Short mmCIF file of C-alpha atoms in Angstrom, two decimals:
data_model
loop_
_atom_site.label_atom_id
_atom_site.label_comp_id
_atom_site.label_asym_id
_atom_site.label_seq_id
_atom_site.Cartn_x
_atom_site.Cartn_y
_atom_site.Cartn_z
CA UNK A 1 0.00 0.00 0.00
CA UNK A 2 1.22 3.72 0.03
CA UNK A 3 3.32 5.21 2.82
CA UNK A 4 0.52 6.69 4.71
CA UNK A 5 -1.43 3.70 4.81
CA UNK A 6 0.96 1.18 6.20
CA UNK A 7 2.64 2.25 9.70
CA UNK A 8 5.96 3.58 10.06
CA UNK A 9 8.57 4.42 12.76
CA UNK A 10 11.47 6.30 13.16
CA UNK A 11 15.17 4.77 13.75
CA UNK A 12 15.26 4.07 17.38
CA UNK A 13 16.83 1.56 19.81
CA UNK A 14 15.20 -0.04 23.02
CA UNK A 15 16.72 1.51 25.67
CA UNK A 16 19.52 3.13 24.19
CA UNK A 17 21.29 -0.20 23.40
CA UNK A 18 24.85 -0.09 22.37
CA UNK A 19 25.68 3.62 23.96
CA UNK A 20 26.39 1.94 27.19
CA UNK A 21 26.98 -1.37 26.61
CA UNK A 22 25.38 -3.70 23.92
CA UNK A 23 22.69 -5.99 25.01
CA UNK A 24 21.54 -9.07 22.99
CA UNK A 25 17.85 -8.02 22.50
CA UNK A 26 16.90 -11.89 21.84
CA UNK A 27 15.82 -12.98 25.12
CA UNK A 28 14.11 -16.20 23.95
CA UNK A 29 13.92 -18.46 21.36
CA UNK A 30 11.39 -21.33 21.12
CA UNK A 31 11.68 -24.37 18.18
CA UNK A 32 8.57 -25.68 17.50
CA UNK A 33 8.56 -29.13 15.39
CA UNK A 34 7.46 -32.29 14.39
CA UNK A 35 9.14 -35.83 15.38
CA UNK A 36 8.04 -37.25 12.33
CA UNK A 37 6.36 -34.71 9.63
CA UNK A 38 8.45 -34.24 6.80
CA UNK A 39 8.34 -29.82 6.67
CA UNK A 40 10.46 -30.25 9.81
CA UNK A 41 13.30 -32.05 8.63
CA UNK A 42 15.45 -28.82 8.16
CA UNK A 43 14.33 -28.52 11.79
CA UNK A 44 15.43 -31.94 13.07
CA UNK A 45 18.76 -31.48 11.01
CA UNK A 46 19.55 -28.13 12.43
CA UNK A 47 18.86 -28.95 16.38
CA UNK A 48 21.24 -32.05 15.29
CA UNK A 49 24.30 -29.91 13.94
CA UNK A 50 23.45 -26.46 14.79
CA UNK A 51 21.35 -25.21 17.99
CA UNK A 52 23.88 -26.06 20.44
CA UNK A 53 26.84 -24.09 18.99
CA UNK A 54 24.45 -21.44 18.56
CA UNK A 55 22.98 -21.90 22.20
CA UNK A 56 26.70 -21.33 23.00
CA UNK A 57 27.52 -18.50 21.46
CA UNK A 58 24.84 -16.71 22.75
CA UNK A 59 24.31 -16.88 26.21
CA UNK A 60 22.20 -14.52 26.98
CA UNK A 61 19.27 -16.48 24.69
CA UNK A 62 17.44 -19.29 26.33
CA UNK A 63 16.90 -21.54 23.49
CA UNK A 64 13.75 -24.44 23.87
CA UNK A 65 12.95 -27.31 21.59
CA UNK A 66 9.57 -28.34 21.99
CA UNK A 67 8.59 -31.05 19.78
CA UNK A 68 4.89 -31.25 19.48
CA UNK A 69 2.55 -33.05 16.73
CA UNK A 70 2.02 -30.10 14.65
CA UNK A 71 2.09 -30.01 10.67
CA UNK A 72 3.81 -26.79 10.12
CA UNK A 73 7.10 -26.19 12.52
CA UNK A 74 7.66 -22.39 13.70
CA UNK A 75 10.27 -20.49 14.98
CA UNK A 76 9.12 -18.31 17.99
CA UNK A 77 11.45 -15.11 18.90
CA UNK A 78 10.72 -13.44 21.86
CA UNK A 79 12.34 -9.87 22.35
CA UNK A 80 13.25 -7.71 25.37
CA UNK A 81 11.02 -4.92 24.78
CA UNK A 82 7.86 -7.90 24.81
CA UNK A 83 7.73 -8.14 21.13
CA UNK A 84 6.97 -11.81 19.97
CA UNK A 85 7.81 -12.77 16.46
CA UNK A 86 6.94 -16.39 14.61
CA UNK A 87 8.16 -17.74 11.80
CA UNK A 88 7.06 -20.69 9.99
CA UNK A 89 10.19 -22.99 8.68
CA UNK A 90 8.54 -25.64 6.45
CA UNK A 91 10.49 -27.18 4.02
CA UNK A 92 13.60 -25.21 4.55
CA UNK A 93 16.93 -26.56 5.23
CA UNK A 94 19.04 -26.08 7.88
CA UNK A 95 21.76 -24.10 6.75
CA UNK A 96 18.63 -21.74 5.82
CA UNK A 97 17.15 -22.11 9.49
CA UNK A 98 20.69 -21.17 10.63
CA UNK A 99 20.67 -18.31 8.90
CA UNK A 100 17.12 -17.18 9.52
CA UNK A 101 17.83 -17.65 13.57
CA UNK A 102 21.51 -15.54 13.18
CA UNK A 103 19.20 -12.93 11.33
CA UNK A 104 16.80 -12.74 14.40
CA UNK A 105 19.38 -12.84 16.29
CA UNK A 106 20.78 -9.51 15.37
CA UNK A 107 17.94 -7.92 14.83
CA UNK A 108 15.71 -5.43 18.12
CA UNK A 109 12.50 -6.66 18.96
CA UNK A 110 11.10 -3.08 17.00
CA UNK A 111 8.55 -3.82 14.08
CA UNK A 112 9.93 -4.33 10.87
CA UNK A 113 7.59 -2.04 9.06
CA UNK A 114 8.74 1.49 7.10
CA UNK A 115 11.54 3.59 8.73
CA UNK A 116 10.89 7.36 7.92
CA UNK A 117 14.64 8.13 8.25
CA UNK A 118 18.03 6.03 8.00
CA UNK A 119 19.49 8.89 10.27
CA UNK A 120 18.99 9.94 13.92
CA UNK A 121 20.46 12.01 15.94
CA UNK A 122 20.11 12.88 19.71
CA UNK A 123 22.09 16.43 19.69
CA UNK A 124 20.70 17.48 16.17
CA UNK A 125 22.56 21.23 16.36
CA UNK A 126 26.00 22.22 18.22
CA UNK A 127 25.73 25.65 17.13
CA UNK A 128 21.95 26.42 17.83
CA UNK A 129 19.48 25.82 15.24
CA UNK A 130 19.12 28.72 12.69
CA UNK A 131 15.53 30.64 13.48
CA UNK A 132 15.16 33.59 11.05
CA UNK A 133 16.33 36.48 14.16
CA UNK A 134 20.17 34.29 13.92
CA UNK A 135 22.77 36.62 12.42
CA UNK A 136 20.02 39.82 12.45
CA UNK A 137 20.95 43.17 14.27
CA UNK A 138 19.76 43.39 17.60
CA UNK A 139 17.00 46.15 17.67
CA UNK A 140 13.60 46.40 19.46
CA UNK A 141 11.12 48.21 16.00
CA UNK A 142 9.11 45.52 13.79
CA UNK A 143 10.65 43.21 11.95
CA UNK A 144 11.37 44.35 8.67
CA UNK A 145 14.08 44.00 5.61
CA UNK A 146 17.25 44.89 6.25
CA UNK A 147 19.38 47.53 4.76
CA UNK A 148 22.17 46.19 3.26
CA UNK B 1 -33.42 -32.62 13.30
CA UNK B 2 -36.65 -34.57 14.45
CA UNK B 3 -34.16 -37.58 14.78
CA UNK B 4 -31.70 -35.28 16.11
CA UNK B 5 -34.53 -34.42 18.76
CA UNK B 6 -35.39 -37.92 19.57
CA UNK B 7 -31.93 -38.84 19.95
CA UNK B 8 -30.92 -36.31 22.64
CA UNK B 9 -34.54 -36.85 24.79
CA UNK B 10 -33.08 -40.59 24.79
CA UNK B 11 -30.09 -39.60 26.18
CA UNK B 12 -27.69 -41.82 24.68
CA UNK B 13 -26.07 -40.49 21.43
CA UNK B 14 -24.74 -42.80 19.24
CA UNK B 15 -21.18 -43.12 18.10
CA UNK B 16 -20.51 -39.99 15.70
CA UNK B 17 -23.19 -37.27 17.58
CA UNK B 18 -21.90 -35.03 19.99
CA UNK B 19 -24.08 -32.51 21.88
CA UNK B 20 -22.20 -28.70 22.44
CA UNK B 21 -24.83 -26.59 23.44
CA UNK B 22 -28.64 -26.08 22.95
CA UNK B 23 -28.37 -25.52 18.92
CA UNK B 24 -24.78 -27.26 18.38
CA UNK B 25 -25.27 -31.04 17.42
CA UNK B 26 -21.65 -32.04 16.23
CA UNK B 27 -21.73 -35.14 13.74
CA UNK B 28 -18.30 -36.27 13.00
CA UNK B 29 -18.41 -36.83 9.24
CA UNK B 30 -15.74 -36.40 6.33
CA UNK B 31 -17.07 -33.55 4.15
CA UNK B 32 -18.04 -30.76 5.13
CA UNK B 33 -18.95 -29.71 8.41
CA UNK B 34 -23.04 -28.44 8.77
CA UNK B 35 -22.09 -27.96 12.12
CA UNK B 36 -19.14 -25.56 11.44
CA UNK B 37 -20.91 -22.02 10.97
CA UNK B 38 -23.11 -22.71 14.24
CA UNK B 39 -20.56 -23.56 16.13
CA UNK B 40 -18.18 -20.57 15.09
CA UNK B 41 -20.58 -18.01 15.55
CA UNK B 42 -21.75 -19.42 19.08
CA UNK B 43 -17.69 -19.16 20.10
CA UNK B 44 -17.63 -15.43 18.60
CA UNK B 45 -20.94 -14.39 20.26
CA UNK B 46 -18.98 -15.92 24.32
CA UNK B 47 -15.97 -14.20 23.13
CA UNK B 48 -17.23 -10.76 22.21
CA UNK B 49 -19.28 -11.24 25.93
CA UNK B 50 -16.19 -12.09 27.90
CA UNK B 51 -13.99 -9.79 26.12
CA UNK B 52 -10.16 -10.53 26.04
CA UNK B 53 -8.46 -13.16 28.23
CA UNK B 54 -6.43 -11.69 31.52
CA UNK B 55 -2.98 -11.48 31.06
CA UNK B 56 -1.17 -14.67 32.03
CA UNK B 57 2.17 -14.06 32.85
CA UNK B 58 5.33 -15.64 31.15
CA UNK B 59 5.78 -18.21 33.91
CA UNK B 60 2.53 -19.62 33.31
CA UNK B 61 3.12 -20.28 29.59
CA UNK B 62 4.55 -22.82 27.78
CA UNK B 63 8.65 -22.75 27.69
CA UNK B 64 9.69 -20.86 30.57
CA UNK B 65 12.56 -22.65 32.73
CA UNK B 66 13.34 -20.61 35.85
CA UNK B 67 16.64 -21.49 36.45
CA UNK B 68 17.88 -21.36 32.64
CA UNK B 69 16.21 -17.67 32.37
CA UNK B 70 18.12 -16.61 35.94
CA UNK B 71 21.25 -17.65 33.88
CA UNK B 72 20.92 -16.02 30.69
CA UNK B 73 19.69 -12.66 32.33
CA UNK B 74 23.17 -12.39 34.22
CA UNK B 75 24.99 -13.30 30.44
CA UNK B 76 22.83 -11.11 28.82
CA UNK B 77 23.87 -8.27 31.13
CA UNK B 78 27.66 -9.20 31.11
CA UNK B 79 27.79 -9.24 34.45
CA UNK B 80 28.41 -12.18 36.76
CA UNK B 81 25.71 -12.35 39.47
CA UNK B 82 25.46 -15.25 42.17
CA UNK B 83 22.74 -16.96 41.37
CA UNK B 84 21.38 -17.76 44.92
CA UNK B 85 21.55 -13.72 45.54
CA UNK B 86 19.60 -13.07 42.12
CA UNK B 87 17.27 -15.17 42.58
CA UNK B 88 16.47 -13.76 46.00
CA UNK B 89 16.53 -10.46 44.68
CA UNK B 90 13.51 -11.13 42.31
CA UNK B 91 11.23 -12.77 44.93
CA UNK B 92 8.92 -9.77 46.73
CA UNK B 93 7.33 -10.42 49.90
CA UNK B 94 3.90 -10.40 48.47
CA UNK B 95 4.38 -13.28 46.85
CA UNK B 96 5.68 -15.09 49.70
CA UNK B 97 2.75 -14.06 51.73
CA UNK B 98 0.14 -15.39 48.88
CA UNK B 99 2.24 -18.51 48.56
CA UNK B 100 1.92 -19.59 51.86
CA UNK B 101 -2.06 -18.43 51.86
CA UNK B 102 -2.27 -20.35 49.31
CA UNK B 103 -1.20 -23.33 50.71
CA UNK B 104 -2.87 -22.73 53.91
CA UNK B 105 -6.26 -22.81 51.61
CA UNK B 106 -4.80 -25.92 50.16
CA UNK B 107 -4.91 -27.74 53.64
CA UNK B 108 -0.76 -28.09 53.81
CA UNK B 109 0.89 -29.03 57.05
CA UNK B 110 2.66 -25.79 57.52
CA UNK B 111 6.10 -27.06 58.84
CA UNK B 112 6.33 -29.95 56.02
CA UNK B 113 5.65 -27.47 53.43
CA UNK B 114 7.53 -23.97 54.80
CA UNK B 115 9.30 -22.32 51.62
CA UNK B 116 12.41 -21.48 51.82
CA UNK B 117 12.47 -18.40 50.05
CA UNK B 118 14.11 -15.21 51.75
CA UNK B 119 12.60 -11.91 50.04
CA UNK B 120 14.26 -9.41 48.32
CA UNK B 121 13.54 -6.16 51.58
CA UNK B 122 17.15 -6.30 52.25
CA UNK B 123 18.90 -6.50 48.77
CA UNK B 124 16.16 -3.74 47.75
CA UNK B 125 17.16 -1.42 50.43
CA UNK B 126 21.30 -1.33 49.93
CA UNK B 127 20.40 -1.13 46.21
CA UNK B 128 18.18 1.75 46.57
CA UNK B 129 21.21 3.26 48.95
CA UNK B 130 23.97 2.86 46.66
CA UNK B 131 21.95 3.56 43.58
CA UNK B 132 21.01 7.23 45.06
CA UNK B 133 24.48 7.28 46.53
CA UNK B 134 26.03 6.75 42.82
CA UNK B 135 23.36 8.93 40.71
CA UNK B 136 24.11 11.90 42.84
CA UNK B 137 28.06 11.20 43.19
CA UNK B 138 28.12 11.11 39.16
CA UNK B 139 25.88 14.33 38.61
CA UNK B 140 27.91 16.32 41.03
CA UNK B 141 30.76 15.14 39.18
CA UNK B 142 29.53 16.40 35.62
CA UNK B 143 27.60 19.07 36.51
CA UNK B 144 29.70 20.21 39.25
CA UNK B 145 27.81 23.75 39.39
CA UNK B 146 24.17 22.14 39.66
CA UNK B 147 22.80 22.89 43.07
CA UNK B 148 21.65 20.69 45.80
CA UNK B 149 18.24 20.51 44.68
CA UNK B 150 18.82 20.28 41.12
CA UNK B 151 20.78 17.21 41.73
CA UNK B 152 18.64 15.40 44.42
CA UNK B 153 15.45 16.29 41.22
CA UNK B 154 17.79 14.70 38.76
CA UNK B 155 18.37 11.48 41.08
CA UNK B 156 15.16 11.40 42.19
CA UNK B 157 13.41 11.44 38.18
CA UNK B 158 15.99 8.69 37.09
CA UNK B 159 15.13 6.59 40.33
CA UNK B 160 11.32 7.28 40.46
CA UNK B 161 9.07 4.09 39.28
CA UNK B 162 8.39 5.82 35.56
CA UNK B 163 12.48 5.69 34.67
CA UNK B 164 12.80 2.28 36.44
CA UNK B 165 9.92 0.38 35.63
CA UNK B 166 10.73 0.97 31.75
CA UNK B 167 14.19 0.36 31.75
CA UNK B 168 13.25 -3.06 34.30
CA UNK B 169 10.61 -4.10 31.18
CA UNK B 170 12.99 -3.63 28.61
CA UNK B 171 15.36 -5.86 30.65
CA UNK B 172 13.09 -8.61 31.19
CA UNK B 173 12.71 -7.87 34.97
CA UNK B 174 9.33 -7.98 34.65
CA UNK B 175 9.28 -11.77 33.74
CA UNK B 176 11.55 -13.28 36.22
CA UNK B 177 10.25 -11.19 39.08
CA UNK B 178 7.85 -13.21 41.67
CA UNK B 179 4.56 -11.22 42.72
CA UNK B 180 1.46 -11.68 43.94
CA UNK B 181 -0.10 -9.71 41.17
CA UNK B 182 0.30 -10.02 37.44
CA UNK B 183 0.89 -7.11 35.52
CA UNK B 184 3.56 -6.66 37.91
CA UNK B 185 2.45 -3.18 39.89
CA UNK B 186 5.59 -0.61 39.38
CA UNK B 187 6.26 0.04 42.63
CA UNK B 188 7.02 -3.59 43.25
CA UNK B 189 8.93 -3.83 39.86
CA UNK B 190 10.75 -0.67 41.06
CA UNK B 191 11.42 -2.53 44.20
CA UNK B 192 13.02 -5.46 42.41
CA UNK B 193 14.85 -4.07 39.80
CA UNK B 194 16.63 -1.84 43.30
CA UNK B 195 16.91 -5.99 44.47
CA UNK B 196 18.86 -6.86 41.31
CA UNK B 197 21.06 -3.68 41.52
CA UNK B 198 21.62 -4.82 45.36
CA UNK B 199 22.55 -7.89 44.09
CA UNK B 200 25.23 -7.12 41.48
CA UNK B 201 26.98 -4.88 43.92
CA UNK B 202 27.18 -7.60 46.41
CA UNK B 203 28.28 -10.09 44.14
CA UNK B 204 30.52 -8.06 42.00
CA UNK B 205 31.25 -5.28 43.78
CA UNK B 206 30.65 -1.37 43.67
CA UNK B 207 32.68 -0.56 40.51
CA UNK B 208 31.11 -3.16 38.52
CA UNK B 209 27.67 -2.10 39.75
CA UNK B 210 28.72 1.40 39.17
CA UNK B 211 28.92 0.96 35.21
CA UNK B 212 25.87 -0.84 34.91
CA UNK B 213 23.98 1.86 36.68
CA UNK B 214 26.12 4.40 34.33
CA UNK B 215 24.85 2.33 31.68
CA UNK B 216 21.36 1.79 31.77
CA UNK B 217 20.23 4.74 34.12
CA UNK B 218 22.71 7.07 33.25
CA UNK B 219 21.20 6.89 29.19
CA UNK B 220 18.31 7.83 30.43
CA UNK B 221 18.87 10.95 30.62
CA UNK B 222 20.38 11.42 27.53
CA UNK B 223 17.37 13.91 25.21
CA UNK B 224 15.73 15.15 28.52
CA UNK B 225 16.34 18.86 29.54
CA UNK B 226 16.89 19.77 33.23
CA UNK B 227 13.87 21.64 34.11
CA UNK B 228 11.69 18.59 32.59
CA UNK B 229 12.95 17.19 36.09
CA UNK B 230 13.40 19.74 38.01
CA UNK B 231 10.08 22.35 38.31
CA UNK B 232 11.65 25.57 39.22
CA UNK B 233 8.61 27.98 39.52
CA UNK B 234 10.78 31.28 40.30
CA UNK B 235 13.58 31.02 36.98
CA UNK B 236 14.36 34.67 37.70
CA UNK B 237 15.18 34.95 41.32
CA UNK B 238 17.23 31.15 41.23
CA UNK B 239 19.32 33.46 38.64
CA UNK B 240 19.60 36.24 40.87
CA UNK B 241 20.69 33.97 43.48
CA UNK B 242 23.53 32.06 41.61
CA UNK B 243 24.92 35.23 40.05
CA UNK B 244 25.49 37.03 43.82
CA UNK B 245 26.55 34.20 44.95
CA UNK B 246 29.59 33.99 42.30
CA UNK B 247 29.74 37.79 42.42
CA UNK B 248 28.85 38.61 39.00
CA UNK B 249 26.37 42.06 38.28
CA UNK B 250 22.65 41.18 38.69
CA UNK B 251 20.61 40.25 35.64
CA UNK B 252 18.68 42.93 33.54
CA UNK B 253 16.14 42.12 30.84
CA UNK B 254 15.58 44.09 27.62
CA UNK B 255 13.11 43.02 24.82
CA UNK B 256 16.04 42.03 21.84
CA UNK B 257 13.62 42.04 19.03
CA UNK B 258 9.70 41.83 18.65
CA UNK B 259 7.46 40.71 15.61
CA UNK B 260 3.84 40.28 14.87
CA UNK B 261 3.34 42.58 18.27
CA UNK B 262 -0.52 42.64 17.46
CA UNK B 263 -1.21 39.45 15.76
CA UNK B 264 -2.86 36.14 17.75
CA UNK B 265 1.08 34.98 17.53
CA UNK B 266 3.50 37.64 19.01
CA UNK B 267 6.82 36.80 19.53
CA UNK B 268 9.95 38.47 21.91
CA UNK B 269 13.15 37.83 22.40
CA UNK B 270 14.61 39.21 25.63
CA UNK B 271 17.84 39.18 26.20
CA UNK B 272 19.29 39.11 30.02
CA UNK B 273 22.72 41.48 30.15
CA UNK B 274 25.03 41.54 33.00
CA UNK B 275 27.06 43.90 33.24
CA UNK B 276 26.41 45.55 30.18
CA UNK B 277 27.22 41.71 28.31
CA UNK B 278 24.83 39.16 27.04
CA UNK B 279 24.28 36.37 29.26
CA UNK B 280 21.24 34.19 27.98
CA UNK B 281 18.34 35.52 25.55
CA UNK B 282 14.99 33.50 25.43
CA UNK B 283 12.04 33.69 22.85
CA UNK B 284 8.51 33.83 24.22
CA UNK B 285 4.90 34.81 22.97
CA UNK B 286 4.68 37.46 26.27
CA UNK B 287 7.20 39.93 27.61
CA UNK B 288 6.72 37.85 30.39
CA UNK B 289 7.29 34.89 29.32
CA UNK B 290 10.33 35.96 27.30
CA UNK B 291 12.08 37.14 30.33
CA UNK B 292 11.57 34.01 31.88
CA UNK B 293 12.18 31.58 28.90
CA UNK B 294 15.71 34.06 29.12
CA UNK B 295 16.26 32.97 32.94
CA UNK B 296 15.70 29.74 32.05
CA UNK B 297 18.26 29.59 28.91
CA UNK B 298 20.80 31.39 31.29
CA UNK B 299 20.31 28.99 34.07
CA UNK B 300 21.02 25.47 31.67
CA UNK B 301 23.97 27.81 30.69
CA UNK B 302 25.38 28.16 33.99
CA UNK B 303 25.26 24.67 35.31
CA UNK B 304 26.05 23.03 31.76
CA UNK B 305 22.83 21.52 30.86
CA UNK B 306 22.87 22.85 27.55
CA UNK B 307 21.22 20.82 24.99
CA UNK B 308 24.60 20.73 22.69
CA UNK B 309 26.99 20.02 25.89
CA UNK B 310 29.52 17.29 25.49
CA UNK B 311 27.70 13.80 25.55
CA UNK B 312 29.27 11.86 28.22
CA UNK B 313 31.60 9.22 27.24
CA UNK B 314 30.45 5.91 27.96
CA UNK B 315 33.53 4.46 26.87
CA UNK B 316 36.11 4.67 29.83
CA UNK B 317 35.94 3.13 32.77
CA UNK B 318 34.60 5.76 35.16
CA UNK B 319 38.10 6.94 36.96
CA UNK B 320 36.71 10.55 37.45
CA UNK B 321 34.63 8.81 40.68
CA UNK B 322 36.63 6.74 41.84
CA UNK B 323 40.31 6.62 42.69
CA UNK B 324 42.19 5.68 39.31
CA UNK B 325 43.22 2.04 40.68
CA UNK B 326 46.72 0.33 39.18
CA UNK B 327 44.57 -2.68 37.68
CA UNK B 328 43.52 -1.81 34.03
CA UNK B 329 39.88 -2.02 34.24
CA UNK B 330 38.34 -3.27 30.83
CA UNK B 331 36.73 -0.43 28.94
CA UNK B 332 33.14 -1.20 28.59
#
């Protein structure tokens, strides 16, 4: 849809992450999957080779396998500002799923939806922002052009 | 339905039948379901009565280990708490109270079933002490010409429950803390996060304790102006006060420049001279309210709340507070 139809946010991090010190913002991830169906093979796979090295490198993320007799096997992220995001993983593979958990890995809990600017600033002018009295003569009559 | 009807009055319903409500008969059959619209409407109609569920919180719901979540809190965090002291840090006394109600409904034996748990009064307490102790300590320190009661407003905004209870949500206090109540009220979650801050400094000490404060209350101040904190009702005479006090010539206001004097949007700019030099100038749609906008500017000037001030730099270790120690301390 247009611009002013679908939501959009401004470039922002949850609690000013990364000026202090940089926090994982994953706090949880949940893998959802069939024993037996054949869309969670990619699943299977990865939790054989992959989840634990990734488990390891990043502590801070409590990781839970949860097989349950379901036909379509989902990634649940849970972030630290409450945000909850699922992902269905049928039929992928698992250097795919690797990627795809690295990806919300990295990513803030904030929705991925239109970002007005790439740019943000906190201390947007050193000098003082420009208002149309900066750089005029000092003088108490009406505003009016000046004489050059 | 007439056999549906005779059916039900017999009261046995034979193998594929099953009665939901008064105009629901399920029949378990391949195609498709006659049952189906019925049935989903009914659900809609109880829904739309009872409105949306209560909030359950994360404990309750599927894949939440206690112990695991302690653990990857304190990695997340890069700190290294002791476990037994965090996890006595997030249990409030409320809880323990409705705990043990609870089991007294159940009918338990008391001494069999005591619970162990200490509660977090103490841990709260010294953090609440040393987090006041550091806030005002590092504002002093960087504002060093902010008076008493600038500073104690300052400390007092960043450790009131609004500043707390969103950084303690954003940190996943909120889901590891043990209440009676769920959503957690704030001035318990402001209680607990104080518990966790308690806890840090006993288990890693006050430096370490001392950076995470810097870094997660400290960056809260970082787009708010001081006198968003701190209500100063009299701008002018708070001026007046500060300049005798440093000896410098009392403040006198003239209007600077004026336009649209008789439109619905005036606008002034006074300018405050001491001594015959600028000190501050301030726009405002009154006289009035010019001068004081002016006092204002000229106060953020003097104590070096400016709005383009130096950020502070979250990179070093913070030696300016405490005594430079031989050790390199790793820059966070």
């Amino acid at each position: 849809m247009t611009a002013r139809g679908t939501p959009s946010r401004f470039l922002q991090s949850v609690l000013h992450n990364g000026v202090g010190r940089y926090v994982c913002q994953l706090k949880r991830i949940s893998l959802i999957f069939s024993k037996k169906g054949q869309g969670s093979l990619g699943v299977r796979d990865f939790i054989e080779e992959g989840v634990v090295d990734f488990a390891k490198n990043n502590s801070g993320t409590v990781v839970y396998i949860s097989p349950q007799s379901c036909r379509i096997p989902k990634i649940v992220a849970e972030y630290l500002n409450g945000n909850v995001k699922e992902e269905t993983v049928t039929n992928k593979t698992s250097q795919e799923i690797a990627e795809l958990i690295t990806k919300l890995s990295n990513q803030s809990g904030l929705d991925i939806i239109r970002i007005r600017k790439p740019f943000h600033t906190d201390s947007p002018s050193i000098q003082g922002q420009w208002h149309p009295f900066t750089n005029r003569p000092l003088s108490i009559d009406p505003v009016g052009p000046q004489a050059k | 339905m007439a056999a549906c009807r005779a059916l039900v009055s017999r009261a046995v319903l034979p193998l594929h039948y099953h009665h939901v409500c008064r105009g629901v008969m399920l029949t378990h059959i391949r195609e498709k379901k006659r049952w189906m619209k019925a049935y989903t409407l009914i659900m809609e109609r109880k829904r739309k009565m009872e409105g949306p569920p209560p909030p359950k919180p994360r404990s309750q719901q599927p894949n939440f280990d206690y112990h695991a979540e302690v653990e990857a809190f304190s990695a997340r965090l890069q700190e290294s708490f002791s476990l037994e002291l965090l996890k006595t840090a997030f249990v409030n006394v409320c809880y323990l109270r409705s705990e043990e109600e609870r089991r007294r409904a159940l009918g338990l034996d008391l001494e069999t079933t005591t619970l162990n748990l200490k509660d977090n009064g103490e841990l709260c307490v010294h953090g609440q002490q040393f987090t006041k102790a550091f806030l005002s300590d590092w504002c002093r320190g960087s504002f060093p010409s902010l008076p008493q009661e600038g500073v104690a407003a300052i400390v007092g905004h960043l450790t009131g429950s609004e500043v707390m209870c969103h950084v303690a949500r954003n940190l996943a206090v909120e889901d590891l803390t043990m209440s009676a109540e769920f959503p957690v009220p704030d001035e318990i979650l402001q209680g607990t996060f104080f518990a966790v801050i308690g806890a840090l400094e006993q288990s890693s000490g006050s430096v370490r304790a001392g950076l995470f404060i810097r870094d997660f209350l400290v960056t809260q101040l970082i787009v708010k102006d001081l006198f968003d904190m701190w209500k100063v009702v009299d701008p002018m005479g708070l001026l007046v006060k500060e300049l005798t006090c440093k000896g410098i010539a009392l403040p006198e206001p003239r209007l600077i420049r004026s336009a649209g004097a008789s439109t619905v949007l005036p606008l002034y700019f006074v300018g405050l001279y001491s001594d015959r030099k600028l000190l501050a100038q301030g726009p405002g749609e009154t006289v009035l309210a010019a001068e004081e906008e002016a006092a204002r500017v000229a106060l953020r000037k003097l104590y070096g709340f400016t709005e383009n001030r130096r950020p502070w730099d979250y990179t070093a270790p913070h030696e300016q507070l405490q005594k430079p120690s031989a050790q390199a301390l790793t820059s966070e």
